[in-house]
Structures are given as C-alpha cells and as structure tokens.
Amino acid sequence: MSDLPASADFIEASRVNGTAVYDTDGQHLGHIEDVVLGKRDGNVKYAVLSMGGFLGIGEEYHPIPWSVLKYDERQGGYVIGVPIDQLKTAPHYGAADNPRWGDPAYGRSIDDYYGVMSGGAFV
Amino acid sequence: MSDLPASADFIEASRVNGTAVYDTDGQHLGHIEDVVLGKRDGNVKYAVLSMGGFLGIGEEYHPIPWSVLKYDERQGGYVIGVPIDQLKTAPHYGAADNPRWGDPAYGRSIDDYYGVMSGGAFV
C-alpha cells in the first residue's frame, strides 16, 4: 500500500466546505458546511454536516467528530459509518440556532453520541 | 493564572476567516483569509494572512504556520511577531495564483522561513 500523493496532504478549509458526505452504502447524506477548530491546539475537532433543506431553508446541521469521517478518493467525498436514521437522533441544530460551543456539555454530548457508535460500526 | 473560559475552546473555521491580524506593536497587518488543514491528521497547519489590496484587488496571501499566530483576547485578533518588512519577503501568492500545496518543498519553504524567525522573535 503506497502513501497518498503529497498533493492530498493539505487542503484549505474553504475547500473542505461543500464536500459531499455519504454513508457506507454510498447514499448521499449532505455536505460539509463548516469545520470546528480547537483554538488552543489547532486541531480540527468537528465537521458540520448539513443535511436536508432546500436553498438553506430547513437545513439541519450535525456536528460530527472529525475522526469519524473518512475521505474516499473514489467518491470524492467523506464517508460516515452512521445510518441516516441514527443521524436523525444525533445532536443537531437549525439555521436559526446558535450551537452551544461555549457549553462543555454540548461538545461532550457529541463526543459521547459518536463514541458509543465508534464502539460498534467504526474501527 | 486561570484557564480561558470554555467558550474560547472551539470556533468555526468560517469565523476564524476575517479575523484581524496585528504585529506586536499593534499595527494592523491584514486578516485571516483561510486556514489550511492537514487531511490526514486534521491539524490546522497554516493560516492564510491576506494583506494589502482593495476589494480583493492586489491582495497578497501569506501562509503562516498556525503555531506562529497567538490569539489576543484584548485586541480580538491574532498577533504575529514578524515585522511587516520581513513579511514582505515571506512566501506569498496573489489572488490569481494557485498555492503549490501539492509540492512538499512549498510547505517546507514556509516552515523554514518562520522556523528561522522562531529562533529569534518567538518563544
């Protein structure tokens, strides 16, 4: 197995935004709306998956731990091993909501949700 | 010395973009145009400092190692310990250019430039 070409190493956050997200069956779930950074350590902590809606109306935003997303060169998008039915019950917010990044419990609720999942579907 | 409030922990990349950048004398240098991520490790590697220009014309983009930028709550922006004269000779590109992220030597040229600096002005 060879390394990815060096060109795959770096990417502007503005180019990550808009990238398609699929489930493991290849079903299109939505796209990356934003990435959320840790200010202190400079790590990408969450990607915000935008699902549903039309022209921004009715969209739901699901913050997903970055480590849960795997980039698939073939599909040109990220793959998440969470069925769409289970995503619906995951932490999410609407376009009019402010995600509570200031509340440590909010981040934990996301981590916990996918942490439970990661014991199952993910490696 | 107390920790920063938890609210300072996370930030959307889209909110980092547009944040002001100052030198250590408080002079306004420009703003963050984008952040550059390592695809594999999910680390923020560079911030792209946009300097000069007017309405996007004549702007120059300077990729700067994330570790070189320090966030200053008081000024509400990032501070970089590099005088503006020395920034002018740092690696940069114009709006019409494609930064050569596919060329490992390009990343090294940035790291080396600020690595040299970091032996001096930075902690």
Coordinates of N, CA and C in Angstrom, one line a residue, chain A:
Chain A
M1 N 0.8 -1.2 0.0 CA 0.0 0.0 0.0 C 0.9 1.2 0.0
S2 N 0.7 2.1 -1.0 CA 1.5 3.3 -1.1 C 0.9 4.4 -0.4
D3 N 1.7 5.4 0.0 CA 1.2 6.6 0.6 C 0.3 7.4 -0.4
L4 N -0.6 8.2 0.1 CA -1.3 9.1 -0.8 C -0.3 10.1 -1.4
P5 N -0.5 10.6 -2.6 CA 0.4 11.6 -3.1 C 0.4 12.8 -2.2
A6 N 1.6 13.5 -2.2 CA 1.7 14.7 -1.3 C 0.7 15.7 -1.6
S7 N 0.1 15.8 -2.8 CA -0.9 16.8 -3.1 C -2.2 16.6 -2.2
A8 N -2.3 15.4 -1.7 CA -3.5 15.2 -0.8 C -3.3 15.6 0.6
D9 N -2.1 16.1 0.9 CA -1.8 16.3 2.3 C -2.5 17.5 2.9
F10 N -2.6 18.6 2.2 CA -3.1 19.9 2.7 C -4.3 20.3 1.9
I11 N -5.2 20.9 2.6 CA -6.4 21.5 1.9 C -6.9 22.7 2.7
E12 N -7.3 23.7 2.0 CA -7.9 24.9 2.6 C -9.3 24.5 3.2
A13 N -9.6 25.1 4.4 CA -10.9 24.8 5.0 C -12.0 25.2 4.1
S14 N -11.8 26.3 3.3 CA -12.8 26.8 2.4 C -13.1 25.8 1.3
R15 N -12.2 24.9 1.0 CA -12.4 23.8 0.0 C -13.1 22.6 0.7
V16 N -12.8 22.4 1.9 CA -13.5 21.3 2.6 C -15.0 21.5 2.7
N17 N -15.3 22.8 2.9 CA -16.8 23.2 3.0 C -17.4 22.9 1.6
G18 N -18.5 22.3 1.6 CA -19.2 21.9 0.4 C -18.9 20.5 -0.1
T19 N -17.9 19.9 0.5 CA -17.6 18.5 0.1 C -18.8 17.6 0.5
A20 N -19.1 16.6 -0.4 CA -20.2 15.7 -0.2 C -19.9 14.7 0.9
V21 N -20.9 14.3 1.6 CA -20.8 13.2 2.6 C -21.8 12.1 2.3
Y22 N -21.2 10.9 2.3 CA -22.0 9.7 2.0 C -22.0 8.7 3.2
D23 N -23.1 7.9 3.2 CA -23.0 6.8 4.2 C -22.2 5.6 3.5
T24 N -22.1 4.5 4.3 CA -21.2 3.4 3.8 C -21.9 2.7 2.6
D25 N -23.2 2.9 2.4 CA -23.8 2.3 1.2 C -23.7 3.2 0.0
G26 N -23.0 4.4 0.1 CA -22.9 5.3 -1.0 C -24.0 6.3 -1.1
Q27 N -25.0 6.2 -0.2 CA -26.1 7.2 -0.2 C -25.6 8.6 0.2
H28 N -26.0 9.6 -0.6 CA -25.6 11.0 -0.3 C -26.4 11.5 0.9
L29 N -25.6 11.9 1.9 CA -26.3 12.4 3.1 C -26.4 14.0 3.2
G30 N -25.4 14.6 2.6 CA -25.4 16.1 2.6 C -24.0 16.6 2.3
H31 N -23.6 17.7 2.9 CA -22.3 18.2 2.6 C -21.7 18.9 3.8
I32 N -20.4 19.1 3.8 CA -19.7 19.7 4.9 C -20.0 21.2 4.8
E33 N -20.6 21.8 5.9 CA -20.9 23.2 6.0 C -19.8 24.0 6.6
D34 N -19.1 23.4 7.5 CA -18.0 24.2 8.2 C -17.2 23.1 8.9
V35 N -16.0 23.6 9.4 CA -15.2 22.8 10.3 C -15.0 23.6 11.6
V36 N -15.0 22.9 12.7 CA -14.8 23.5 14.0 C -13.5 23.2 14.6
L37 N -12.7 24.2 15.0 CA -11.4 24.1 15.4 C -11.2 24.3 16.9
G38 N -10.3 23.5 17.5 CA -9.9 23.8 18.8 C -8.9 25.0 18.8
K39 N -9.3 26.1 19.5 CA -8.5 27.3 19.4 C -7.1 27.1 20.0
R40 N -7.0 26.3 21.0 CA -5.7 26.2 21.7 C -4.8 25.2 21.0
D41 N -5.3 24.1 20.6 CA -4.4 23.1 20.0 C -4.4 23.1 18.5
G42 N -5.3 23.9 17.8 CA -5.3 24.0 16.4 C -5.7 22.7 15.7
N43 N -6.4 21.8 16.4 CA -6.9 20.6 15.8 C -8.3 20.8 15.3
V44 N -8.6 20.2 14.2 CA -10.0 20.1 13.7 C -10.8 19.1 14.5
K45 N -11.8 19.6 15.2 CA -12.5 18.8 16.2 C -13.7 18.2 15.6
Y46 N -14.5 19.1 14.9 CA -15.8 18.6 14.3 C -15.9 19.1 12.9
A47 N -16.6 18.3 12.1 CA -17.1 18.8 10.8 C -18.6 19.0 11.0
V48 N -19.1 20.0 10.4 CA -20.6 20.3 10.5 C -21.2 19.8 9.2
L49 N -22.0 18.7 9.3 CA -22.7 18.1 8.2 C -24.0 18.8 8.0
S50 N -24.2 19.4 6.9 CA -25.5 20.0 6.5 C -26.4 19.0 5.8
M51 N -27.6 18.7 6.3 CA -28.5 17.7 5.7 C -29.8 18.3 5.5
G52 N -30.4 17.9 4.4 CA -31.8 18.2 4.1 C -32.0 19.7 3.7
G53 N -33.2 20.2 3.6 CA -33.4 21.5 3.3 C -33.3 21.8 1.8
F54 N -33.6 23.0 1.5 CA -33.6 23.5 0.1 C -33.3 24.9 0.1
L55 N -32.2 25.3 -0.6 CA -31.7 26.7 -0.6 C -31.5 27.2 0.8
G56 N -31.0 26.4 1.7 CA -30.8 26.8 3.1 C -32.0 26.8 4.0
I57 N -33.2 26.5 3.5 CA -34.4 26.5 4.3 C -34.6 25.1 4.8
G58 N -34.7 25.0 6.1 CA -35.0 23.6 6.7 C -33.8 22.8 6.8
E59 N -32.6 23.3 6.6 CA -31.4 22.5 6.7 C -31.1 22.2 8.2
E60 N -30.6 21.1 8.5 CA -30.1 20.7 9.8 C -28.6 20.5 9.8
Y61 N -28.0 21.0 10.9 CA -26.5 20.9 11.0 C -26.1 19.9 12.1
H62 N -25.4 18.9 11.7 CA -24.9 17.9 12.6 C -23.4 18.0 12.8
P63 N -23.0 18.4 14.0 CA -21.5 18.4 14.2 C -21.1 17.0 14.4
I64 N -20.1 16.6 13.7 CA -19.6 15.2 13.8 C -18.1 15.2 14.1
P65 N -17.7 14.4 15.0 CA -16.2 14.4 15.3 C -15.4 14.1 14.0
W66 N -14.4 14.9 13.8 CA -13.6 14.8 12.6 C -13.1 13.4 12.3
S67 N -12.8 12.7 13.5 CA -12.1 11.4 13.4 C -13.1 10.3 12.8
V68 N -14.4 10.7 12.9 CA -15.4 9.7 12.4 C -15.5 9.7 10.9
L69 N -15.1 10.8 10.3 CA -15.2 11.0 8.8 C -14.0 10.4 8.1
K70 N -14.2 9.6 7.1 CA -13.1 9.1 6.3 C -13.3 9.7 4.9
Y71 N -12.2 10.2 4.3 CA -12.2 10.7 3.0 C -12.1 9.5 2.0
D72 N -13.0 9.5 1.0 CA -12.9 8.5 0.0 C -12.6 9.1 -1.3
E73 N -11.4 8.8 -1.8 CA -10.9 9.4 -3.1 C -11.8 9.1 -4.2
R74 N -12.3 7.9 -4.2 CA -13.1 7.4 -5.4 C -14.4 8.2 -5.5
Q75 N -15.1 8.4 -4.4 CA -16.3 9.2 -4.4 C -16.1 10.7 -4.3
G76 N -14.9 11.0 -4.0 CA -14.6 12.5 -3.9 C -15.3 13.1 -2.7
G77 N -15.5 12.4 -1.7 CA -16.3 12.9 -0.5 C -15.9 12.1 0.7
Y78 N -16.6 12.5 1.8 CA -16.4 11.9 3.1 C -17.4 10.8 3.3
V79 N -17.0 9.8 4.0 CA -17.9 8.7 4.3 C -18.1 8.6 5.8
I80 N -19.3 8.4 6.3 CA -19.5 8.2 7.7 C -20.3 7.0 7.9
G81 N -19.9 6.1 8.8 CA -20.5 4.8 9.0 C -21.7 4.9 10.0
V82 N -22.5 5.9 9.8 CA -23.7 6.0 10.7 C -24.9 6.0 9.7
P83 N -25.9 5.1 9.9 CA -27.1 5.1 9.1 C -27.8 6.4 9.3
I84 N -28.5 6.8 8.2 CA -29.2 8.1 8.2 C -30.3 8.1 9.3
D85 N -30.9 7.0 9.6 CA -31.9 7.0 10.7 C -31.3 7.4 12.1
Q86 N -30.0 6.9 12.3 CA -29.4 7.2 13.6 C -28.8 8.6 13.6
L87 N -28.5 9.2 12.4 CA -28.1 10.5 12.4 C -29.2 11.5 12.8
K88 N -30.4 11.1 12.5 CA -31.5 12.0 12.8 C -31.7 12.2 14.3
T89 N -31.2 11.3 15.1 CA -31.3 11.4 16.6 C -30.0 12.0 17.2
A90 N -29.0 12.2 16.3 CA -27.7 12.8 16.8 C -27.9 14.2 17.1
P91 N -27.0 14.8 17.9 CA -27.1 16.3 18.2 C -27.0 17.1 16.9
H92 N -28.0 18.0 16.8 CA -28.0 18.9 15.6 C -28.7 20.2 16.0
Y93 N -28.6 21.1 15.1 CA -29.2 22.4 15.3 C -29.7 22.9 13.9
G94 N -30.6 23.9 14.0 CA -31.1 24.5 12.8 C -30.4 25.8 12.4
A95 N -30.7 26.3 11.2 CA -30.0 27.5 10.7 C -30.2 28.7 11.7
A96 N -31.3 28.8 12.4 CA -31.6 29.9 13.3 C -31.0 29.7 14.7
D97 N -30.4 28.5 14.9 CA -29.9 28.2 16.2 C -28.4 28.6 16.3
N98 N -28.0 28.9 17.5 CA -26.5 29.0 17.8 C -26.1 27.8 18.5
P99 N -25.1 27.0 17.9 CA -24.6 25.8 18.6 C -23.9 26.3 19.9
R100 N -24.1 25.5 20.9 CA -23.6 26.0 22.3 C -22.2 25.5 22.5
W101 N -21.3 26.0 21.6 CA -19.9 25.7 21.7 C -19.3 26.2 23.1
G102 N -19.9 27.1 23.7 CA -19.5 27.6 25.0 C -19.8 26.7 26.2
D103 N -20.6 25.7 25.9 CA -21.1 24.8 26.9 C -20.3 23.5 26.8
P104 N -19.4 23.2 27.7 CA -18.6 21.9 27.5 C -19.5 20.7 27.4
A105 N -20.7 20.7 28.0 CA -21.6 19.6 28.0 C -22.0 19.3 26.5
Y106 N -22.1 20.4 25.7 CA -22.5 20.3 24.3 C -21.5 19.4 23.5
G107 N -20.2 19.8 23.7 CA -19.2 19.0 23.0 C -19.2 17.6 23.5
R108 N -19.4 17.4 24.8 CA -19.4 16.0 25.3 C -20.5 15.2 24.8
S109 N -21.7 15.9 24.6 CA -22.9 15.2 24.1 C -22.6 14.6 22.7
I110 N -21.8 15.4 21.9 CA -21.5 15.0 20.5 C -20.5 13.8 20.6
D111 N -19.4 14.0 21.4 CA -18.4 13.0 21.5 C -19.0 11.7 22.0
D112 N -19.9 11.8 23.0 CA -20.5 10.6 23.6 C -21.4 9.9 22.6
Y113 N -22.1 10.7 21.8 CA -23.0 10.1 20.9 C -22.2 9.2 19.9
Y114 N -21.2 9.8 19.3 CA -20.4 9.1 18.3 C -19.4 8.1 19.0
G115 N -19.0 8.4 20.2 CA -18.2 7.5 20.9 C -18.8 6.1 21.1
V116 N -20.1 6.2 21.4 CA -20.9 4.9 21.5 C -20.9 4.2 20.2
M117 N -21.2 5.0 19.2 CA -21.2 4.4 17.8 C -19.9 3.8 17.5
S118 N -18.8 4.5 17.9 CA -17.5 4.1 17.4 C -17.1 2.7 18.0
G119 N -17.8 2.3 19.1 CA -17.5 1.0 19.6 C -18.1 -0.1 18.7
G120 N -19.1 0.4 17.9 CA -19.8 -0.6 17.1 C -19.3 -0.6 15.6
A121 N -19.9 0.4 14.9 CA -19.7 0.4 13.4 C -18.3 0.7 12.9
F122 N -17.6 1.5 13.7 CA -16.3 2.0 13.2 C -15.2 1.2 13.7
V123 N -14.0 1.3 13.1 CA -12.8 0.7 13.6 C -12.2 1.7 14.6

